[in-house]
GROMACS .gro file of C-alpha atoms in nm:
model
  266
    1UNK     CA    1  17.925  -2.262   2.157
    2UNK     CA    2  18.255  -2.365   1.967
    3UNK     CA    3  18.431  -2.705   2.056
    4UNK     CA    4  18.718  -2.518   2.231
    5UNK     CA    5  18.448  -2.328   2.493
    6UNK     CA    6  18.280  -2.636   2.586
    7UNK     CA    7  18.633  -2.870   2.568
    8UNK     CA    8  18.729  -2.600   2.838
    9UNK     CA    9  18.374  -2.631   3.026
   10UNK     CA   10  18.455  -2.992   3.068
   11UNK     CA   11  18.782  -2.968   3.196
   12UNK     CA   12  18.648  -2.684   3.424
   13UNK     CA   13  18.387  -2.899   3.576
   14UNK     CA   14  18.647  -3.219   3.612
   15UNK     CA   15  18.817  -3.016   3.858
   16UNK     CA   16  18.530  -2.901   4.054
   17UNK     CA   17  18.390  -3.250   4.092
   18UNK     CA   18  18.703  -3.355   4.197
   19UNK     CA   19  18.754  -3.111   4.466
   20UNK     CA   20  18.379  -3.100   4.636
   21UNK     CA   21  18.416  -3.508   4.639
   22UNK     CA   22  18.729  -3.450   4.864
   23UNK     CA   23  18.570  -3.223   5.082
   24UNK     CA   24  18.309  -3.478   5.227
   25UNK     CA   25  18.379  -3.583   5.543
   26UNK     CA   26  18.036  -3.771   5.693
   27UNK     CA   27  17.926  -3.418   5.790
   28UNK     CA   28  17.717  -3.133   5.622
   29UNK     CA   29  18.021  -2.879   5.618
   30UNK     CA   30  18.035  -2.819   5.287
   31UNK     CA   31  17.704  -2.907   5.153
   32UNK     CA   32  17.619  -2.592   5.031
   33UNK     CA   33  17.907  -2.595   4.774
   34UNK     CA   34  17.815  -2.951   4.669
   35UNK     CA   35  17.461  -2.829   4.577
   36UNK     CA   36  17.588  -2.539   4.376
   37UNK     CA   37  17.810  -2.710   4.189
   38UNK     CA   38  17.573  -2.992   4.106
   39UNK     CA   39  17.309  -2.791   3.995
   40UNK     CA   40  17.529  -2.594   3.771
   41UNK     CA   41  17.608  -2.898   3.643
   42UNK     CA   42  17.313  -3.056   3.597
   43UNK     CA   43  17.172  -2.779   3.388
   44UNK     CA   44  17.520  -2.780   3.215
   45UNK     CA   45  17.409  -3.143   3.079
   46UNK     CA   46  17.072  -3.113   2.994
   47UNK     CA   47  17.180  -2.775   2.765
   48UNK     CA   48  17.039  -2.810   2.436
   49UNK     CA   49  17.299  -2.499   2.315
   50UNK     CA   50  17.572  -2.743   2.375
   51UNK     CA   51  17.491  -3.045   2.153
   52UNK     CA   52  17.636  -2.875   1.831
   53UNK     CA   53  17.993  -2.877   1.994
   54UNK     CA   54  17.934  -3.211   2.135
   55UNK     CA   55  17.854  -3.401   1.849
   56UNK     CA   56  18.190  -3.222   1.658
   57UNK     CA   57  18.418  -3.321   1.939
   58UNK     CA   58  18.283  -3.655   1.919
   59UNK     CA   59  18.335  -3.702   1.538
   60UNK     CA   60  18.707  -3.567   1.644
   61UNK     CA   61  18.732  -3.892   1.826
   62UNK     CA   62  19.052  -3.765   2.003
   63UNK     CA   63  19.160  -4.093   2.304
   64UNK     CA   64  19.166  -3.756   2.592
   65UNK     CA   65  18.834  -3.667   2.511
   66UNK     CA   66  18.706  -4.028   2.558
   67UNK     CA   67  18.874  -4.039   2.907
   68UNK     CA   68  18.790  -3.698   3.017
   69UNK     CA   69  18.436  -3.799   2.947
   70UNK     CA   70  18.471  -4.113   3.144
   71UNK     CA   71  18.618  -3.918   3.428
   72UNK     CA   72  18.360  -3.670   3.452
   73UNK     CA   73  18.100  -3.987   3.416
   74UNK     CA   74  18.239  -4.145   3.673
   75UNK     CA   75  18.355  -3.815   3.943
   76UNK     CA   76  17.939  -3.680   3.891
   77UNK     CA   77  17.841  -3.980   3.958
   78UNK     CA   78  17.988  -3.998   4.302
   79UNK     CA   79  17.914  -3.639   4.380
   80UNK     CA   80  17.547  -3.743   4.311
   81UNK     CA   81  17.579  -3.977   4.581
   82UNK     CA   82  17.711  -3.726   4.803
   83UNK     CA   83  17.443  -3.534   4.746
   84UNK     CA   84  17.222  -3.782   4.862
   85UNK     CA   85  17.420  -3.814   5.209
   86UNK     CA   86  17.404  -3.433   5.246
   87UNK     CA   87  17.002  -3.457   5.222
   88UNK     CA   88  16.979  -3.736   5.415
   89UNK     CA   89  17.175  -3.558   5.710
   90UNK     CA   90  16.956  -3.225   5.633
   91UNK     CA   91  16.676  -3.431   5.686
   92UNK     CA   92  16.784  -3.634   5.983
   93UNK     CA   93  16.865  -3.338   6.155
   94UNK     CA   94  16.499  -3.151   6.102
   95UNK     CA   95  16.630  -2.899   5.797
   96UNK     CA   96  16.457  -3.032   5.490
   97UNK     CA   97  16.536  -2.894   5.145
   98UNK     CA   98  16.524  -2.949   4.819
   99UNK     CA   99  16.795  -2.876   4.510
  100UNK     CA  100  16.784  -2.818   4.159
  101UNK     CA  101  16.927  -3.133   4.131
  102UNK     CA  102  16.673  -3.346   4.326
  103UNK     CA  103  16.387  -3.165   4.138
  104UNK     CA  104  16.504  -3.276   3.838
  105UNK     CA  105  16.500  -3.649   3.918
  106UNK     CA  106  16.206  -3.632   4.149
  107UNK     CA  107  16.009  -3.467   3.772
  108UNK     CA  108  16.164  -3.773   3.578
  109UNK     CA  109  16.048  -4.047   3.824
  110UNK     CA  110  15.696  -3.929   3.782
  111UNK     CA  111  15.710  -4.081   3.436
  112UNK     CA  112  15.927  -4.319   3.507
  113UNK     CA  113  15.775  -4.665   3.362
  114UNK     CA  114  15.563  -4.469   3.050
  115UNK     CA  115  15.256  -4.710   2.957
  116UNK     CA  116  15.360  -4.947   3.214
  117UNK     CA  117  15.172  -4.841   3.475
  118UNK     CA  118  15.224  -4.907   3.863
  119UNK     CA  119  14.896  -5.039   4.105
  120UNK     CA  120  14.925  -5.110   4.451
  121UNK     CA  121  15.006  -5.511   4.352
  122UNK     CA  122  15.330  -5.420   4.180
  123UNK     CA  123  15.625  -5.536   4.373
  124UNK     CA  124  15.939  -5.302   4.292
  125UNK     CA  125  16.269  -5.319   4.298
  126UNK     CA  126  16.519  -5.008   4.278
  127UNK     CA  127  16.946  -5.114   4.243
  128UNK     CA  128  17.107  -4.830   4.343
  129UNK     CA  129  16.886  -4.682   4.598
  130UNK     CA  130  17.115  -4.456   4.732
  131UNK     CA  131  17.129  -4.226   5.074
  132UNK     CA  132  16.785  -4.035   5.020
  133UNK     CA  133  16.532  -4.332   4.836
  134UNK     CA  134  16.349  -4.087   4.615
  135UNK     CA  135  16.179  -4.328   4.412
  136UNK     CA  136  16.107  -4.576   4.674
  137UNK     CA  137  15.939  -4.316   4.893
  138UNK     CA  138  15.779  -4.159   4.628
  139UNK     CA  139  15.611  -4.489   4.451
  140UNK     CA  140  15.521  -4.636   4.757
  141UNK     CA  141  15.370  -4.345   4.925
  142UNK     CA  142  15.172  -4.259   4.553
  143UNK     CA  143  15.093  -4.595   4.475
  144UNK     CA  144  15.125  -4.816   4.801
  145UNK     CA  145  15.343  -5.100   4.588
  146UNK     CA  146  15.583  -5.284   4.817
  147UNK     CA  147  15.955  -5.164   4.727
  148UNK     CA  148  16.275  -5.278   4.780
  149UNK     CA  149  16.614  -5.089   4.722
  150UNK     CA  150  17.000  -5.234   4.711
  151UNK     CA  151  17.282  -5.043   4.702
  152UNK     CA  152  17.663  -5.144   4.736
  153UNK     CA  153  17.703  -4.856   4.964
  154UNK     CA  154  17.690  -4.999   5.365
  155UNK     CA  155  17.695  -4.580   5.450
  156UNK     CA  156  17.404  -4.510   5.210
  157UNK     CA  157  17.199  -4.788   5.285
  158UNK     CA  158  17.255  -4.678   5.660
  159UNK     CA  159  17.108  -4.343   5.593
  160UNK     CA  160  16.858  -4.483   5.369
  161UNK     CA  161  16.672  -4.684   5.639
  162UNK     CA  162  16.689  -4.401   5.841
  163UNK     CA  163  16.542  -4.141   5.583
  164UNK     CA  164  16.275  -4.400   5.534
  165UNK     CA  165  16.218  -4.433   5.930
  166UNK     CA  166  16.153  -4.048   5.986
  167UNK     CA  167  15.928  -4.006   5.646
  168UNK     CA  168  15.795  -4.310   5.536
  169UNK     CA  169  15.788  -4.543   5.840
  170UNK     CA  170  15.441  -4.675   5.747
  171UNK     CA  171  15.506  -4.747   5.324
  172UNK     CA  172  15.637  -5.082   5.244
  173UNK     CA  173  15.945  -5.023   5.162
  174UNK     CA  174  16.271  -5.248   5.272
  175UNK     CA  175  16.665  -5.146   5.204
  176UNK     CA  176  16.891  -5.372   5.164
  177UNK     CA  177  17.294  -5.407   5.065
  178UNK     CA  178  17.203  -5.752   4.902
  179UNK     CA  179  17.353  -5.850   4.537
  180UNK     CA  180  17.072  -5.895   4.307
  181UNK     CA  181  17.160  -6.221   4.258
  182UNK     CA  182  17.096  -6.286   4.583
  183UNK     CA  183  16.812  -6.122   4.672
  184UNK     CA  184  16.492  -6.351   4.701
  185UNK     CA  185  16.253  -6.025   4.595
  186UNK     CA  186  16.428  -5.994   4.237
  187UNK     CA  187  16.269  -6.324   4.188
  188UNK     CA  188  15.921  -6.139   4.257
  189UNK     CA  189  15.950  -5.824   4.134
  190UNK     CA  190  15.697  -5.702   3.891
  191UNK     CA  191  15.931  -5.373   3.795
  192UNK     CA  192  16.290  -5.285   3.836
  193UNK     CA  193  16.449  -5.019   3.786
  194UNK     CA  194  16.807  -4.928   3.754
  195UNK     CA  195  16.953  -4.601   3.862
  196UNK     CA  196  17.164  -4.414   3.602
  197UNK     CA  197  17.458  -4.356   3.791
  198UNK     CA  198  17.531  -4.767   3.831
  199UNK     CA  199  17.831  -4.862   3.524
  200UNK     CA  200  17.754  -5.235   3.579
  201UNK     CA  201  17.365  -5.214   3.523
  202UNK     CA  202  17.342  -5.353   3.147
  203UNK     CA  203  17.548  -5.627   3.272
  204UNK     CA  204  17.296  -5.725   3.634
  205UNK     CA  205  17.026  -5.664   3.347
  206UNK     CA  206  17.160  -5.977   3.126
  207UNK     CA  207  17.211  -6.164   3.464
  208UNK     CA  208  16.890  -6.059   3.584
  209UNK     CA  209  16.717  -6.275   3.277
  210UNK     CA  210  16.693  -6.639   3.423
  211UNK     CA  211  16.547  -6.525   3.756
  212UNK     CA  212  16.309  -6.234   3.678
  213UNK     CA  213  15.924  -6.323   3.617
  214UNK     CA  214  15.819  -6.354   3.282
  215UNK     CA  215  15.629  -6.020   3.261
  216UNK     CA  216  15.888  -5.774   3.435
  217UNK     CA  217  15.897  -5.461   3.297
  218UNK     CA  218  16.228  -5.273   3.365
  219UNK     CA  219  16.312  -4.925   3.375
  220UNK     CA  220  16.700  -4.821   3.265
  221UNK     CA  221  16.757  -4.472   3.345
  222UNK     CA  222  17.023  -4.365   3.158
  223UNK     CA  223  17.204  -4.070   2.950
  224UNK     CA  224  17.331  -4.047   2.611
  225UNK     CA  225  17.509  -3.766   2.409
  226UNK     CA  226  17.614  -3.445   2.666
  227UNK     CA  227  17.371  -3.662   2.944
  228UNK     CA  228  17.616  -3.960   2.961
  229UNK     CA  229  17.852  -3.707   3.103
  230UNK     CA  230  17.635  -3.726   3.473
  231UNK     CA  231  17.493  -4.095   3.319
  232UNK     CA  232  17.597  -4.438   3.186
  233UNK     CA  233  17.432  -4.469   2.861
  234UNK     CA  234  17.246  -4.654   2.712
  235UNK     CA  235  17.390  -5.021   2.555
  236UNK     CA  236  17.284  -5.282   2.324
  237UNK     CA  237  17.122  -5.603   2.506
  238UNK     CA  238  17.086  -5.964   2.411
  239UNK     CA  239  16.792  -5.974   2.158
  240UNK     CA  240  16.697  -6.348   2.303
  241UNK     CA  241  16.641  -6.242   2.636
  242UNK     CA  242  16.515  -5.866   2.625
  243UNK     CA  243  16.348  -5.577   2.412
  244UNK     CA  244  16.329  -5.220   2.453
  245UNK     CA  245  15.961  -5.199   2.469
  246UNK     CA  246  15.929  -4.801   2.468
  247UNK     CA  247  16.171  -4.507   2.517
  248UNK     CA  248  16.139  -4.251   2.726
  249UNK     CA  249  16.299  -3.920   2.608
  250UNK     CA  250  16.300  -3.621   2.903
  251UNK     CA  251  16.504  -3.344   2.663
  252UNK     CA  252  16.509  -3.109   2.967
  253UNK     CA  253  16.585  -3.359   3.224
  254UNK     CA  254  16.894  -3.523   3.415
  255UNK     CA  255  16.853  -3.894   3.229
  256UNK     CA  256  16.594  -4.086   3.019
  257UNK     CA  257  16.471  -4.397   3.071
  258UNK     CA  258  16.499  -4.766   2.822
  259UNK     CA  259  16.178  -4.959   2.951
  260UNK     CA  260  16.286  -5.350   2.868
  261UNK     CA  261  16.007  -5.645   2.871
  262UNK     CA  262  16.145  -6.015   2.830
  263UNK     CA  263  16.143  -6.189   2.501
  264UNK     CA  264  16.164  -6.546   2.705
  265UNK     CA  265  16.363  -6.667   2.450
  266UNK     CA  266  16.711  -6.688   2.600
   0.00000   0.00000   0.00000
């Protein structure tokens, strides 16, 4: 694929983000479109055929390339969101399904903390839990650790609770629209792990530091190259206070995952 094909790919998708976002309206109407669209684009990002083109536009270094890619970052990541509404709804309302989009994730979370392995004592914590808690229904129900989830998002944690009510009501898991700083738990958690799709999580990560426990391992989904156009990628962190303690390539899926253990030195 030349520069020009997948310049115009981009600017295609923009516009398609744009418009399924607009269509939500707290209902399932046009669900079916989201999950298209999100698939399409979800395979679009994790297409090795594209990286060539990528990596030349990038050296191009042209100021509307840097913004569309911020736009699409930023428009994906609240159609991903959506996406979690319009599952939660299916669900709430007996139809149950899965996309390609969901499969993805739900294959990268069974991975998701590498040699760091979770028992039934680990006490996680997920920020940016979203409207369908994936991970926090699928670690507690495989592992039977106690999780929490926050989310900024009063609507999503709303239909979080809910999901959690109809499929998980007997896993210990607790959703809450809590800042981290605030939270007693992030004091007690022996994992975290930050969804992709939050642009502030490198900065809750530094902030995170003085009240974590000394051996908290953290898991920062993330995206770089064509994935940081669904993902926020990956940044540098404060040597004193934390080290990237493995990495966690997934070539073929939606993000990969930075696992971080203190250095107890800041």
């Amino acid at each position: 694929m030349c520069t020009t094909d997948l310049r115009r790919l981009m600017d295609e998708y923009l516009a398609r983000l744009q418009d399924a976002a607009a269509r939500y309206d707290g209902t399932t109407r046009h669900s079916a479109e989201m999950e298209r669209m999100v698939g399409d684009y979800s395979r679009f990002v994790t297409d090795l055929r594209h990286h060539e083109a990528w990596d030349a536009l990038v050296c191009e270094g042209a100021d509307d390339f840097a913004s569309l890619v911020t736009e699409l970052r930023t428009r994906s990541a609240r159609c991903a969101a959506i996406m979690e509404k319009y599952r939660a709804l299916h669900l709430l309302r007996g139809r149950a399904e899965s996309a390609g989009y969901f499969d993805n994730v739900e294959a990268c979370i069974e991975e998701e903390f590498g040699t760091f392995r979770l028992t039934s004592e680990a006490k996680v914590l997920l920020v940016g839990s979203g409207s369908f808690p994936m991970s926090p229904l699928l670690i507690a129900r495989r592992t039977g650790a106690s999780v929490v989830g926050v989310d900024i998002d009063a609507e999503a944690v709303e239909l979080g609770r809910q999901v959690v009510s109809t499929v998980g009501k007997d896993l210990d898991i607790r959703l809450e629209k809590t800042p981290v700083r605030d939270l007693p738990f992030t004091g007690e958690a022996s994992h975290v792990i930050f969804s992709s799709t939050v642009s502030v999580k490198y900065d809750l990560l530094a902030e995170m530091h003085a009240s974590t426990r000394a051996d908290v391992v953290v898991a920062m989904r993330y995206g770089d190259h064509l994935k940081s156009l669904f993902n926020y990628p990956m940044r540098e962190v404060d040597p004193r206070k934390w080290q990237l303690a493995e990495n966690v390539l997934r070539p073929k899926h939606i993000f990969d995952i930075a696992l971080y253990r203190k250095t107890g030195r800041g």
